[in-house]
CSV table of C-alpha atoms in Angstrom, one decimal:
chain,number,residue,atom,x,y,z
A,136,MET,CA,161.3,-143.7,-27.8
A,137,VAL,CA,160.1,-141.6,-30.7
A,138,VAL,CA,159.8,-142.8,-34.2
A,139,ILE,CA,158.8,-141.0,-37.4
A,140,LEU,CA,155.8,-142.1,-39.3
A,141,ALA,CA,155.5,-140.6,-42.8
A,142,LEU,CA,153.1,-142.5,-45.0
A,143,PRO,CA,151.2,-142.3,-48.3
A,144,LEU,CA,147.6,-142.9,-48.9
A,145,GLY,CA,148.3,-145.0,-52.0
A,146,ALA,CA,149.7,-148.0,-50.3
A,147,LEU,CA,148.6,-151.6,-50.7
A,148,ALA,CA,145.0,-152.3,-49.9
A,149,GLN,CA,146.2,-155.6,-48.3
A,150,ALA,CA,149.8,-156.3,-47.4
A,151,THR,CA,151.5,-159.7,-47.7
A,152,VAL,CA,153.9,-161.0,-45.2
A,153,PRO,CA,157.4,-162.2,-46.2
A,154,SER,CA,158.8,-165.5,-45.1
A,155,ALA,CA,161.1,-165.3,-42.1
A,156,ALA,CA,164.1,-166.6,-43.9
A,157,SER,CA,163.3,-165.2,-47.3
A,158,VAL,CA,166.0,-163.3,-49.2
A,159,ALA,CA,164.8,-162.1,-52.6
A,160,PRO,CA,167.1,-162.7,-55.6
A,161,ALA,CA,168.1,-159.8,-57.8
A,162,ALA,CA,165.1,-158.0,-59.3
A,163,GLY,CA,162.9,-160.5,-57.5
A,164,VAL,CA,160.4,-160.2,-54.6
A,165,ALA,CA,160.8,-161.9,-51.3
A,166,PRO,CA,158.6,-165.1,-51.0
A,167,VAL,CA,155.5,-164.5,-49.0
A,168,GLU,CA,153.3,-166.5,-46.8
A,169,ALA,CA,149.7,-165.9,-45.7
A,170,ALA,CA,149.4,-163.6,-42.7
A,171,PRO,CA,148.7,-165.5,-39.4
A,172,GLY,CA,145.3,-165.5,-38.0
A,173,PRO,CA,145.5,-163.8,-34.6
A,174,LYS,CA,147.6,-160.7,-34.8
A,175,THR,CA,150.1,-160.2,-32.0
A,176,LEU,CA,150.8,-156.7,-30.8
A,177,ASN,CA,154.3,-155.3,-30.3
A,178,PRO,CA,154.6,-154.8,-26.5
A,179,ASN,CA,157.2,-152.1,-27.1
A,180,ALA,CA,154.9,-149.9,-29.1
A,181,PRO,CA,151.2,-150.9,-28.7
A,182,ALA,CA,148.7,-149.2,-31.0
A,183,PRO,CA,145.8,-147.3,-29.4
A,184,ALA,CA,142.4,-148.8,-29.2
A,185,PRO,CA,139.9,-147.3,-31.7
A,186,SER,CA,138.3,-145.3,-28.9
A,187,ALA,CA,141.6,-144.1,-27.4
A,188,TRP,CA,142.3,-141.3,-29.9
A,189,THR,CA,141.9,-138.0,-28.1
A,190,LEU,CA,142.2,-134.8,-30.1
A,191,VAL,CA,144.6,-132.4,-28.3
A,192,LYS,CA,145.0,-129.6,-30.8
A,193,SER,CA,144.4,-128.6,-34.5
A,194,LEU,CA,147.1,-126.4,-36.2
A,195,THR,CA,146.2,-124.5,-39.3
A,196,LEU,CA,149.2,-124.8,-41.7
A,197,PRO,CA,148.1,-125.2,-45.3
A,198,GLN,CA,150.4,-127.0,-47.8
A,199,ALA,CA,152.8,-128.3,-45.1
A,200,SER,CA,155.3,-130.5,-46.8
A,201,ALA,CA,158.0,-132.6,-45.1
A,202,ALA,CA,157.6,-133.3,-41.4
A,203,SER,CA,159.4,-135.2,-38.7
A,204,VAL,CA,159.6,-135.7,-34.9
A,205,ASP,CA,162.7,-136.2,-32.7
A,206,ARG,CA,163.2,-138.7,-29.9
A,207,ARG,CA,161.6,-136.4,-27.4
A,208,GLY,CA,158.4,-135.8,-29.5
A,209,THR,CA,159.4,-132.3,-30.7
A,210,LEU,CA,157.7,-131.7,-34.1
A,211,TYR,CA,159.4,-130.3,-37.2
A,212,LEU,CA,157.5,-129.0,-40.2
A,213,ALA,CA,158.3,-127.4,-43.5
A,214,ASP,CA,155.6,-124.9,-44.5
A,215,LYS,CA,154.5,-123.9,-48.0
A,216,ASP,CA,157.4,-121.4,-48.2
A,217,ASN,CA,159.9,-124.1,-47.1
A,218,ASN,CA,160.5,-122.4,-43.8
A,219,LEU,CA,161.2,-124.9,-41.0
A,220,ARG,CA,159.1,-124.8,-37.9
A,221,GLN,CA,159.9,-126.4,-34.6
A,222,LEU,CA,156.9,-127.1,-32.3
A,223,THR,CA,156.5,-128.7,-28.9
A,224,THR,CA,154.7,-132.0,-28.5
A,225,ALA,CA,151.5,-130.1,-27.9
A,226,GLY,CA,152.0,-127.9,-31.0
A,227,GLN,CA,153.4,-124.7,-29.3
A,228,PRO,CA,156.0,-122.8,-31.5
A,229,LEU,CA,159.6,-123.1,-30.4
A,230,ASN,CA,162.0,-122.0,-33.2
A,231,THR,CA,161.8,-121.1,-37.0
A,232,TYR,CA,164.5,-121.4,-39.6
A,233,SER,CA,164.1,-119.4,-42.9
A,234,PRO,CA,166.6,-120.4,-45.6
A,235,ALA,CA,168.7,-117.7,-47.2
A,236,GLN,CA,167.7,-118.9,-50.7
A,237,PRO,CA,164.5,-120.7,-51.9
A,238,GLY,CA,164.5,-124.5,-52.2
A,239,HIS,CA,162.1,-127.4,-52.0
A,240,VAL,CA,162.4,-129.5,-48.8
A,241,ALA,CA,162.3,-133.1,-50.0
A,242,VAL,CA,163.5,-134.7,-46.8
A,243,LEU,CA,163.3,-133.5,-43.2
A,244,GLU,CA,164.7,-135.9,-40.6
A,245,ALA,CA,165.1,-135.2,-36.9
A,246,TRP,CA,165.6,-138.6,-35.5
A,247,ASN,CA,169.4,-138.3,-35.1
A,248,GLN,CA,170.3,-137.1,-31.6
A,249,ASN,CA,172.9,-134.6,-32.7
A,250,SER,CA,171.5,-132.9,-35.8
A,251,VAL,CA,168.5,-132.3,-38.1
A,252,LEU,CA,168.8,-133.3,-41.8
A,253,VAL,CA,167.3,-131.1,-44.5
A,254,PHE,CA,167.6,-132.2,-48.1
A,255,TYR,CA,166.7,-129.8,-50.9
A,256,ASP,CA,166.2,-131.9,-54.0
A,257,ASP,CA,166.0,-129.0,-56.4
A,258,ARG,CA,169.2,-127.4,-55.2
A,259,GLN,CA,170.9,-130.9,-54.6
A,260,GLN,CA,171.9,-129.6,-51.2
A,261,VAL,CA,172.1,-131.0,-47.7
A,262,LEU,CA,171.7,-128.8,-44.7
A,263,LEU,CA,172.5,-129.9,-41.1
A,264,LEU,CA,170.9,-128.0,-38.2
A,265,ASP,CA,171.3,-128.3,-34.5
A,266,ARG,CA,168.4,-128.8,-32.1
A,267,PHE,CA,167.7,-125.0,-32.1
A,268,LEU,CA,167.5,-124.9,-35.9
A,269,ALA,CA,170.9,-123.1,-36.1
A,270,PRO,CA,172.9,-124.1,-39.2
A,271,LEU,CA,175.8,-126.5,-38.6
A,272,SER,CA,177.0,-127.2,-42.2
A,273,GLU,CA,175.7,-127.0,-45.8
A,274,ILE,CA,176.9,-129.4,-48.5
A,275,ARG,CA,176.5,-129.0,-52.2
A,276,LEU,CA,176.2,-132.6,-53.3
A,277,ALA,CA,176.8,-131.8,-57.0
A,278,ASP,CA,180.4,-131.1,-56.0
A,279,TYR,CA,180.9,-134.7,-54.9
A,280,VAL,CA,178.3,-136.8,-56.6
A,281,ASP,CA,178.3,-137.3,-60.3
A,282,GLY,CA,174.5,-137.8,-60.6
A,283,THR,CA,171.2,-136.6,-59.3
A,284,VAL,CA,170.4,-137.5,-55.7
A,285,ARG,CA,166.7,-138.4,-55.2
A,286,THR,CA,166.6,-138.9,-51.5
A,287,ALA,CA,168.9,-139.0,-48.4
A,288,THR,CA,169.0,-140.1,-44.8
A,289,LEU,CA,171.3,-139.5,-41.8
A,290,ALA,CA,172.9,-142.5,-40.2
A,291,PRO,CA,173.5,-142.8,-36.4
A,292,ASP,CA,177.2,-142.3,-36.9
A,293,GLY,CA,176.7,-139.0,-38.7
A,294,LEU,CA,177.4,-140.3,-42.2
A,295,LEU,CA,174.9,-139.8,-45.1
A,296,TRP,CA,173.2,-142.4,-47.3
A,297,LEU,CA,172.3,-141.0,-50.7
A,298,LEU,CA,170.3,-142.5,-53.5
A,299,ASP,CA,172.0,-141.5,-56.8
A,300,GLU,CA,169.1,-141.9,-59.2
A,301,SER,CA,171.0,-141.1,-62.3
A,302,ASN,CA,173.5,-143.9,-61.9
A,303,LEU,CA,171.3,-146.2,-59.8
A,304,VAL,CA,173.8,-146.3,-56.9
A,305,LEU,CA,173.3,-146.2,-53.2
A,306,ARG,CA,176.2,-144.1,-51.9
A,307,GLU,CA,177.6,-143.5,-48.4
A,308,PHE,CA,179.0,-140.0,-47.9
A,309,ASP,CA,181.1,-138.5,-45.0
A,310,PRO,CA,179.9,-134.9,-44.4
A,311,GLN,CA,183.0,-134.1,-42.3
A,312,ALA,CA,185.7,-135.4,-44.6
A,313,LEU,CA,183.5,-134.4,-47.7
A,314,ARG,CA,184.1,-137.6,-49.5
A,315,LEU,CA,182.3,-140.7,-50.7
A,316,VAL,CA,182.9,-143.7,-48.4
A,317,GLN,CA,181.4,-146.6,-50.4
A,318,ASN,CA,179.0,-147.3,-53.3
A,319,THR,CA,176.4,-150.1,-53.8
A,320,PRO,CA,175.3,-150.5,-57.5
A,321,LEU,CA,171.6,-151.3,-57.8
A,322,ASP,CA,171.3,-152.2,-61.5
A,323,LEU,CA,171.6,-155.9,-60.9
A,324,LEU,CA,169.0,-155.8,-58.2
A,325,ILE,CA,166.5,-153.8,-60.2
A,326,GLY,CA,166.9,-155.8,-63.4
A,327,ARG,CA,164.5,-154.7,-66.2
A,328,SER,CA,162.1,-153.0,-63.9
A,329,ARG,CA,161.6,-149.2,-63.9
A,330,PRO,CA,162.2,-148.1,-60.3
A,331,ASP,CA,160.5,-145.2,-58.7
A,332,PHE,CA,162.5,-144.5,-55.5
A,333,ARG,CA,160.7,-142.4,-52.9
A,334,PHE,CA,162.2,-142.8,-49.4
A,335,LEU,CA,165.4,-143.9,-47.7
A,336,ARG,CA,166.0,-144.6,-44.0
A,337,GLN,CA,168.5,-146.4,-41.8
A,338,TYR,CA,167.0,-148.2,-38.8
A,339,GLN,CA,168.3,-150.9,-36.4
A,340,ASN,CA,171.4,-151.6,-38.5
A,341,ASN,CA,169.5,-151.9,-41.7
A,342,ILE,CA,168.9,-149.5,-44.6
A,343,TYR,CA,165.4,-149.4,-46.2
A,344,LEU,CA,165.0,-148.1,-49.7
A,345,VAL,CA,161.4,-147.6,-50.8
A,346,ASP,CA,160.7,-148.3,-54.5
A,347,ARG,CA,157.0,-147.5,-55.2
A,348,THR,CA,157.1,-149.9,-58.1
A,349,SER,CA,158.5,-153.1,-56.7
A,350,GLY,CA,158.8,-152.9,-52.9
A,351,ILE,CA,161.3,-152.1,-50.1
A,352,PHE,CA,164.9,-153.0,-50.7
A,353,VAL,CA,166.7,-153.9,-47.4
A,354,PHE,CA,170.5,-153.5,-47.0
A,355,ASP,CA,172.7,-154.0,-44.0
A,356,ASN,CA,174.6,-151.0,-42.4
A,357,LEU,CA,177.5,-151.6,-44.8
A,358,GLY,CA,175.3,-151.3,-47.9
A,359,ASN,CA,175.1,-155.1,-48.6
A,360,TYR,CA,171.8,-156.2,-50.1
A,361,ARG,CA,169.7,-158.5,-47.9
A,362,LYS,CA,166.2,-158.9,-49.3
A,363,LYS,CA,163.2,-157.1,-50.6
A,364,LEU,CA,159.8,-156.7,-48.9
A,365,PRO,CA,156.8,-156.9,-51.3
A,366,PHE,CA,155.1,-153.8,-50.1
A,367,THR,CA,154.4,-151.7,-53.3
A,368,GLY,CA,152.7,-148.4,-53.9
A,369,LEU,CA,154.4,-146.7,-51.0
A,370,ASP,CA,155.9,-143.2,-50.8
A,371,PHE,CA,157.0,-143.3,-47.2
A,372,ILE,CA,157.4,-145.7,-44.4
A,373,THR,CA,158.3,-145.3,-40.7
A,374,PHE,CA,159.4,-147.4,-37.8
A,375,ARG,CA,158.0,-147.8,-34.3
A,376,GLY,CA,159.6,-150.2,-31.9
A,377,ASP,CA,160.4,-153.3,-34.0
A,378,GLU,CA,157.8,-152.6,-36.6
A,379,ILE,CA,157.6,-151.0,-40.0
A,380,ALA,CA,154.4,-148.9,-40.6
A,381,TYR,CA,152.5,-147.3,-43.4
A,382,LEU,CA,149.0,-145.9,-44.1
A,383,SER,CA,146.6,-147.7,-46.4
A,384,GLY,CA,142.8,-147.9,-46.8
A,385,GLY,CA,142.1,-145.5,-44.0
A,386,GLN,CA,144.1,-147.6,-41.5
A,387,LEU,CA,147.6,-147.8,-40.1
A,388,HIS,CA,149.4,-151.0,-41.0
A,389,PHE,CA,152.2,-152.4,-38.8
A,390,PHE,CA,154.6,-155.1,-39.9
A,391,HIS,CA,156.9,-156.7,-37.3
A,392,LEU,CA,160.5,-156.8,-38.6
A,393,TYR,CA,161.3,-160.0,-36.7
A,394,ASN,CA,158.1,-161.9,-35.8
A,395,LEU,CA,156.8,-161.1,-39.4
A,396,THR,CA,153.3,-160.5,-38.1
A,397,GLU,CA,151.0,-157.7,-39.2
A,398,ARG,CA,148.3,-155.7,-37.4
A,399,THR,CA,146.1,-152.7,-38.4
A,400,GLN,CA,144.7,-149.7,-36.5
A,401,PRO,CA,141.8,-147.6,-37.6
A,402,LEU,CA,142.3,-143.8,-37.9
A,403,PRO,CA,140.4,-141.4,-35.6
A,404,ALA,CA,136.7,-141.4,-36.5
A,405,ASP,CA,136.6,-137.6,-36.8
A,406,LEU,CA,139.6,-137.5,-39.2
A,407,ASP,CA,139.1,-137.5,-43.0
A,408,ALA,CA,141.6,-140.0,-44.2
A,409,THR,CA,141.6,-138.6,-47.7
A,410,THR,CA,143.2,-135.4,-46.5
A,411,VAL,CA,146.0,-137.1,-44.6
A,412,ARG,CA,149.4,-136.6,-46.3
A,413,GLN,CA,151.7,-137.8,-43.5
A,414,VAL,CA,151.5,-139.4,-40.1
A,415,LEU,CA,154.1,-139.1,-37.2
A,416,LEU,CA,154.0,-141.0,-34.0
A,417,SER,CA,155.7,-140.5,-30.7
A,418,ASP,CA,155.3,-142.3,-27.4
A,419,GLN,CA,152.3,-140.2,-26.4
A,420,TYR,CA,151.1,-138.3,-29.5
A,421,ALA,CA,150.1,-138.9,-33.1
A,422,TYR,CA,150.5,-136.1,-35.6
A,423,PHE,CA,148.4,-136.2,-38.7
A,424,VAL,CA,149.7,-133.8,-41.3
A,425,THR,CA,146.7,-133.0,-43.6
A,426,THR,CA,146.1,-130.6,-46.5
A,427,LYS,CA,144.9,-128.0,-44.1
A,428,GLY,CA,147.4,-128.4,-41.2
A,429,VAL,CA,148.2,-130.7,-38.4
A,430,GLN,CA,145.8,-132.7,-36.1
A,431,ILE,CA,147.4,-133.8,-32.8
A,432,TYR,CA,146.0,-136.7,-30.9
A,433,GLN,CA,147.0,-138.2,-27.6
A,434,LEU,CA,147.4,-141.9,-27.6
């Protein structure tokens, strides 16, 4: 199984672990408990040992922006001109998509088995591509959403979840029927705080909304609020097996969604952590998107 890992460097220096039954009240943070002593590894997605990082290839691609991998480990990248590139697991080029008009790729998501999501935040437009980067549909969100969409994600059923930043509403949108399905107001959850929403993702029947200021809001697949995880300072998160993961302090941090345990993994010794902008993991490879390109390691 392949999971995306897209993470910031400005994450927490030391993460706290929410209580197993904790549900945070509106505008509150889930109660926390001290992390347990011995860290248990997730048997479904074990992290490599510090000496197990093996450099496979280095790709020169300055100013690469959004990136993703699909379930087979195929790599997708948006370059400095916002062209989309599709590469094999070993970094060999497959296909390229050049947009008809310029736009900033804010979200690139290839985890869905049927289509690839591209969200242009400056154009407020969603583009859906097939697995060969051929266009399937293009949706101008301004025609259907009365507000500014900050980020988006593609659900397994093909529906879109959109974060309407202007109205502080989490919206579900049907790209086939071109209509809004449901809305979840966020104002009561946020309270008096000043949110800074960065990332949105549906995973294992839950929706995770990353607020850099206060933590990660967790909703069920119907948009009902469940709790908030107290991991602040994040721009991106990813999931691997039953774990949520992020980059902080030169290490990968993994938090188990059900056992509520945490573990860390050092980065490759020959990799400058200060240059890493994003990390992607598949079953066999790790892709470190840096300011100069992509470093591919075999796990």
